[in-house]
Amino acid sequence: MNTTDTARVAAAKEALKYVKSNYVIGVGTGSTAMIFLRELRNAISGGIISDVLLVPTSTETEIEIVNLGLAGLLRYPWQVDHIDVAVDGADEADRAKNLVKGGGAALTREKIIDYWAREFIVIIDEAKLVDKIPMKHPIPIEVLPFAWTIVKRRLEEEFRGKVELRFGSGKRGPIVTDNGNYILDYTPGTDIDPVIVEREIKGIPGVVEVGVFNGKKVSRLIIGKTDGSTIIL
Ligand code: 5RP
């Protein structure tokens, strides 16, 4: 296991302490969230946690839940009336717990589930803790395909900075999200106020969701360190 994995496993194990039997659990997307899911599977098969339901935030997570033998616990949002706890990763986080998410293009379903949860727990390795967001990653914005050039132009003209339509590997053309939309990656030209950016970009017609998550929605930010310890903000 490399040091990043050690840090992520430490954060995932810490997050597991906030999961109890009979909980409805929102399961995030990405490699760190998948480590959490495997830790959760081990706790279930070891009889430590029982009678939970799992609500995935992406097709990736849904497939992994099935692959881990947990298909019977899989539920969609319309099959549950609440989420007790959501555990998710992030691309970067600041000390006020504001996040950039959407590196895996799952930001919309993640925000729906994460913001809905009674407790929203974020797990990252220490390399993702930054002084100010966005630092190392652009802000992903999910847009209706019909509107992508219009939204791109408005972002460039009114919000300044650089906007790129996301292309991926294994497919020609733009990547298509689980919701059938495109992703614009926006790098602001100046420092941003995350709360204002989240609200104002969300207000542009054609924008489905913005990959800035408000720190006030995050109950705990668990930072795994390469020595296997954790810090909780
Ligand atoms: C997916 C996400 C992920 O949580 C984020 O990209 C972090 O992924 P990883 O744990 O693989 O670094 O927001 O849309």
Short mmCIF file of C-alpha atoms and ligand atoms in Angstrom, two decimals:
data_model
loop_
_atom_site.label_atom_id
_atom_site.label_comp_id
_atom_site.label_asym_id
_atom_site.label_seq_id
_atom_site.Cartn_x
_atom_site.Cartn_y
_atom_site.Cartn_z
CA MET A 1 0.00 0.00 0.00
CA ASN A 2 1.44 3.43 -0.93
CA THR A 3 1.31 6.39 1.46
CA THR A 4 -1.73 7.97 -0.26
CA ASP A 5 -3.64 4.70 0.17
CA THR A 6 -2.58 4.54 3.83
CA ALA A 7 -4.00 8.04 4.32
CA ARG A 8 -7.26 7.24 2.51
CA VAL A 9 -7.77 3.97 4.40
CA ALA A 10 -7.19 5.83 7.69
CA ALA A 11 -9.84 8.42 6.75
CA ALA A 12 -12.28 5.71 5.60
CA LYS A 13 -11.87 3.71 8.83
CA GLU A 14 -12.45 6.87 10.88
CA ALA A 15 -15.62 7.63 8.89
CA LEU A 16 -16.92 4.15 9.66
CA LYS A 17 -17.14 5.16 13.34
CA TYR A 18 -20.06 7.45 12.42
CA VAL A 19 -22.03 4.65 10.74
CA LYS A 20 -24.44 2.63 12.86
CA SER A 21 -26.71 -0.37 12.35
CA ASN A 22 -30.10 0.43 10.77
CA TYR A 23 -28.70 3.52 9.01
CA VAL A 24 -29.57 4.63 5.49
CA ILE A 25 -26.13 5.47 4.08
CA GLY A 26 -25.33 7.70 1.11
CA VAL A 27 -22.26 6.27 -0.60
CA GLY A 28 -20.01 8.72 -2.47
CA THR A 29 -18.08 8.32 -5.70
CA GLY A 30 -14.35 7.98 -6.43
CA SER A 31 -11.41 5.91 -5.22
CA THR A 32 -11.57 7.17 -1.61
CA ALA A 33 -15.31 6.55 -1.36
CA MET A 34 -14.71 3.04 -2.76
CA ILE A 35 -12.19 2.38 0.03
CA PHE A 36 -14.90 3.42 2.51
CA LEU A 37 -17.39 1.10 0.80
CA ARG A 38 -14.99 -1.84 1.13
CA GLU A 39 -14.42 -1.04 4.83
CA LEU A 40 -18.20 -0.90 5.25
CA ARG A 41 -18.61 -4.27 3.50
CA ASN A 42 -16.03 -5.75 5.90
CA ALA A 43 -17.93 -4.35 8.89
CA ILE A 44 -21.19 -5.81 7.54
CA SER A 45 -19.72 -9.25 6.78
CA GLY A 46 -18.01 -9.22 10.20
CA GLY A 47 -21.38 -8.62 11.87
CA ILE A 48 -20.27 -5.28 13.35
CA ILE A 49 -22.89 -3.28 11.40
CA SER A 50 -26.24 -4.69 10.26
CA ASP A 51 -29.52 -3.76 8.60
CA VAL A 52 -28.17 -0.79 6.65
CA LEU A 53 -29.35 0.46 3.25
CA LEU A 54 -26.99 1.94 0.66
CA VAL A 55 -27.91 4.83 -1.64
CA PRO A 56 -25.29 5.31 -4.40
CA THR A 57 -24.25 8.70 -5.80
CA SER A 58 -23.21 7.35 -9.22
CA THR A 59 -23.29 4.39 -11.55
CA GLU A 60 -19.71 3.58 -10.49
CA THR A 61 -20.82 3.25 -6.88
CA GLU A 62 -23.93 1.30 -7.80
CA ILE A 63 -21.83 -1.26 -9.72
CA GLU A 64 -19.31 -1.55 -6.89
CA ILE A 65 -22.10 -2.14 -4.35
CA VAL A 66 -23.31 -5.04 -6.50
CA ASN A 67 -19.76 -6.35 -7.12
CA LEU A 68 -19.13 -6.43 -3.37
CA GLY A 69 -22.16 -8.70 -2.89
CA LEU A 70 -24.31 -5.96 -1.34
CA ALA A 71 -27.00 -5.73 -4.05
CA GLY A 72 -29.74 -6.53 -1.52
CA LEU A 73 -28.92 -3.33 0.36
CA LEU A 74 -28.99 -1.08 -2.71
CA ARG A 75 -31.70 1.60 -2.69
CA TYR A 76 -32.45 4.61 -4.90
CA PRO A 77 -33.41 7.99 -3.43
CA TRP A 78 -37.11 7.43 -4.20
CA GLN A 79 -37.04 4.24 -2.11
CA VAL A 80 -35.97 5.93 1.13
CA ASP A 81 -37.38 8.89 3.01
CA HIS A 82 -34.11 10.05 4.58
CA ILE A 83 -30.35 9.53 4.62
CA ASP A 84 -28.73 9.16 8.05
CA VAL A 85 -25.18 9.68 6.90
CA ALA A 86 -23.41 10.27 3.57
CA VAL A 87 -19.70 9.53 3.21
CA ASP A 88 -17.98 10.98 0.17
CA GLY A 89 -14.56 12.03 -1.12
CA ALA A 90 -13.52 15.37 -2.62
CA ASP A 91 -10.97 16.72 -5.08
CA GLU A 92 -9.87 19.42 -2.67
CA ALA A 93 -11.02 21.03 0.59
CA ASP A 94 -10.16 24.16 2.55
CA ARG A 95 -10.16 24.55 6.35
CA ALA A 96 -13.70 25.96 6.29
CA LYS A 97 -14.65 22.57 4.73
CA ASN A 98 -15.61 24.13 1.38
CA LEU A 99 -15.04 21.53 -1.31
CA VAL A 100 -14.37 21.09 -4.99
CA LYS A 101 -16.05 17.91 -6.19
CA GLY A 102 -16.84 16.40 -9.56
CA GLY A 103 -13.47 15.03 -10.68
CA GLY A 104 -15.47 11.88 -11.44
CA ALA A 105 -18.31 13.91 -13.02
CA ALA A 106 -20.74 12.71 -10.33
CA LEU A 107 -21.23 16.09 -8.64
CA THR A 108 -25.00 16.41 -9.19
CA ARG A 109 -26.06 13.13 -7.63
CA GLU A 110 -23.39 13.59 -4.96
CA LYS A 111 -24.74 17.01 -4.00
CA ILE A 112 -28.33 15.74 -3.92
CA ILE A 113 -27.45 12.89 -1.57
CA ASP A 114 -24.71 14.63 0.45
CA TYR A 115 -26.76 17.77 1.15
CA TRP A 116 -29.84 15.68 1.99
CA ALA A 117 -28.01 13.55 4.56
CA ARG A 118 -28.44 14.26 8.27
CA GLU A 119 -24.66 13.97 8.53
CA PHE A 120 -22.32 14.60 5.61
CA ILE A 121 -18.83 13.22 6.17
CA VAL A 122 -15.99 13.96 3.75
CA ILE A 123 -12.88 11.80 3.60
CA ILE A 124 -9.68 12.99 1.94
CA ASP A 125 -5.94 12.40 2.11
CA GLU A 126 -3.85 15.31 3.38
CA ALA A 127 -2.58 16.27 -0.10
CA LYS A 128 -6.12 17.48 -0.88
CA LEU A 129 -6.23 20.05 1.93
CA VAL A 130 -5.58 23.49 0.38
CA ASP A 131 -5.51 27.08 1.67
CA LYS A 132 -8.23 28.22 -0.71
CA ILE A 133 -10.44 26.44 -3.22
CA PRO A 134 -10.00 25.98 -6.13
CA MET A 135 -6.24 25.56 -5.95
CA LYS A 136 -5.22 22.52 -7.99
CA HIS A 137 -8.46 21.57 -9.75
CA PRO A 138 -10.92 23.48 -11.94
CA ILE A 139 -14.52 23.72 -10.75
CA PRO A 140 -16.65 21.13 -12.60
CA ILE A 141 -20.03 22.37 -13.78
CA GLU A 142 -22.66 19.95 -15.12
CA VAL A 143 -24.59 21.53 -18.01
CA LEU A 144 -27.36 20.53 -20.37
CA PRO A 145 -25.71 19.60 -23.72
CA PHE A 146 -28.11 22.00 -25.49
CA ALA A 147 -26.73 24.94 -23.50
CA TRP A 148 -23.02 24.23 -23.16
CA THR A 149 -21.69 26.98 -25.46
CA ILE A 150 -24.08 29.53 -23.94
CA VAL A 151 -23.02 28.69 -20.39
CA LYS A 152 -19.33 28.64 -21.43
CA ARG A 153 -19.61 32.12 -22.95
CA ARG A 154 -21.43 33.54 -19.91
CA LEU A 155 -18.83 32.07 -17.56
CA GLU A 156 -15.98 33.53 -19.59
CA GLU A 157 -17.59 36.95 -19.99
CA GLU A 158 -19.16 37.47 -16.56
CA PHE A 159 -17.11 35.29 -14.26
CA ARG A 160 -13.76 35.53 -16.11
CA GLY A 161 -11.25 32.71 -16.27
CA LYS A 162 -10.92 29.65 -18.47
CA VAL A 163 -13.67 27.16 -19.35
CA GLU A 164 -13.10 23.82 -21.05
CA LEU A 165 -15.57 21.19 -22.18
CA ARG A 166 -14.40 17.93 -20.55
CA PHE A 167 -13.24 15.12 -22.81
CA GLY A 168 -12.39 11.71 -21.39
CA SER A 169 -10.70 8.53 -22.42
CA GLY A 170 -12.45 5.50 -23.90
CA LYS A 171 -14.94 7.66 -25.78
CA ARG A 172 -14.69 10.16 -28.59
CA GLY A 173 -16.24 13.55 -27.93
CA PRO A 174 -17.24 15.06 -24.60
CA ILE A 175 -17.82 12.83 -21.61
CA VAL A 176 -21.50 12.30 -20.77
CA THR A 177 -22.55 12.21 -17.11
CA ASP A 178 -24.84 9.66 -15.43
CA ASN A 179 -27.60 12.21 -16.09
CA GLY A 180 -26.86 12.54 -19.82
CA ASN A 181 -25.18 15.94 -19.54
CA TYR A 182 -21.77 17.54 -20.26
CA ILE A 183 -19.14 18.86 -17.87
CA LEU A 184 -17.50 22.27 -18.17
CA ASP A 185 -14.28 22.66 -16.17
CA TYR A 186 -14.00 26.26 -15.01
CA THR A 187 -10.76 27.80 -13.74
CA PRO A 188 -11.52 31.24 -12.24
CA GLY A 189 -9.19 34.10 -13.16
CA THR A 190 -9.14 35.48 -9.58
CA ASP A 191 -9.84 34.32 -6.00
CA ILE A 192 -13.47 33.33 -5.50
CA ASP A 193 -15.96 33.31 -2.66
CA PRO A 194 -17.16 29.68 -2.77
CA VAL A 195 -20.62 30.47 -1.40
CA ILE A 196 -21.28 33.23 -3.95
CA VAL A 197 -19.83 31.22 -6.86
CA GLU A 198 -21.98 28.21 -6.00
CA ARG A 199 -25.14 30.33 -5.92
CA GLU A 200 -24.45 32.55 -8.93
CA ILE A 201 -23.22 29.88 -11.35
CA LYS A 202 -26.15 27.66 -10.35
CA GLY A 203 -28.40 30.54 -11.45
CA ILE A 204 -27.23 30.46 -15.09
CA PRO A 205 -29.92 28.80 -17.23
CA GLY A 206 -28.59 25.49 -18.54
CA VAL A 207 -26.44 24.80 -15.46
CA VAL A 208 -27.55 21.63 -13.70
CA GLU A 209 -25.08 21.75 -10.79
CA VAL A 210 -21.81 23.30 -9.65
CA GLY A 211 -18.95 21.31 -8.12
CA VAL A 212 -18.43 23.76 -5.25
CA PHE A 213 -19.84 22.37 -2.00
CA ASN A 214 -20.54 24.76 0.88
CA GLY A 215 -18.46 23.98 3.99
CA LYS A 216 -21.51 24.65 6.19
CA LYS A 217 -23.13 21.52 4.73
CA VAL A 218 -20.18 19.33 5.77
CA SER A 219 -20.56 17.82 9.24
CA ARG A 220 -17.01 16.46 9.41
CA LEU A 221 -13.96 16.66 7.18
CA ILE A 222 -11.73 13.69 7.96
CA ILE A 223 -8.19 14.11 6.70
CA GLY A 224 -6.11 10.95 6.50
CA LYS A 225 -2.37 11.37 6.94
CA THR A 226 0.38 9.32 5.34
CA ASP A 227 1.45 8.02 8.80
CA GLY A 228 -2.01 6.45 9.22
CA SER A 229 -3.36 9.06 11.65
CA THR A 230 -6.32 11.38 11.00
CA ILE A 231 -7.33 14.96 11.68
CA ILE A 232 -11.00 15.89 11.92
CA LEU A 233 -12.25 19.39 11.10
C1 5RP B 1 -16.52 12.41 -8.03
C2 5RP B 1 -15.95 13.13 -6.87
C3 5RP B 1 -14.92 12.42 -6.05
O1 5RP B 1 -15.33 12.40 -4.73
C4 5RP B 1 -13.62 13.15 -6.19
O2 5RP B 1 -13.28 13.24 -7.57
C5 5RP B 1 -12.50 12.46 -5.42
O3 5RP B 1 -12.19 11.23 -6.01
P1 5RP B 1 -10.95 10.35 -5.52
O4 5RP B 1 -11.29 9.89 -4.14
O5 5RP B 1 -10.84 9.25 -6.55
O6 5RP B 1 -9.73 11.25 -5.54
O7 5RP B 1 -16.29 14.25 -6.56
O8 5RP B 1 -17.37 13.23 -8.78
#
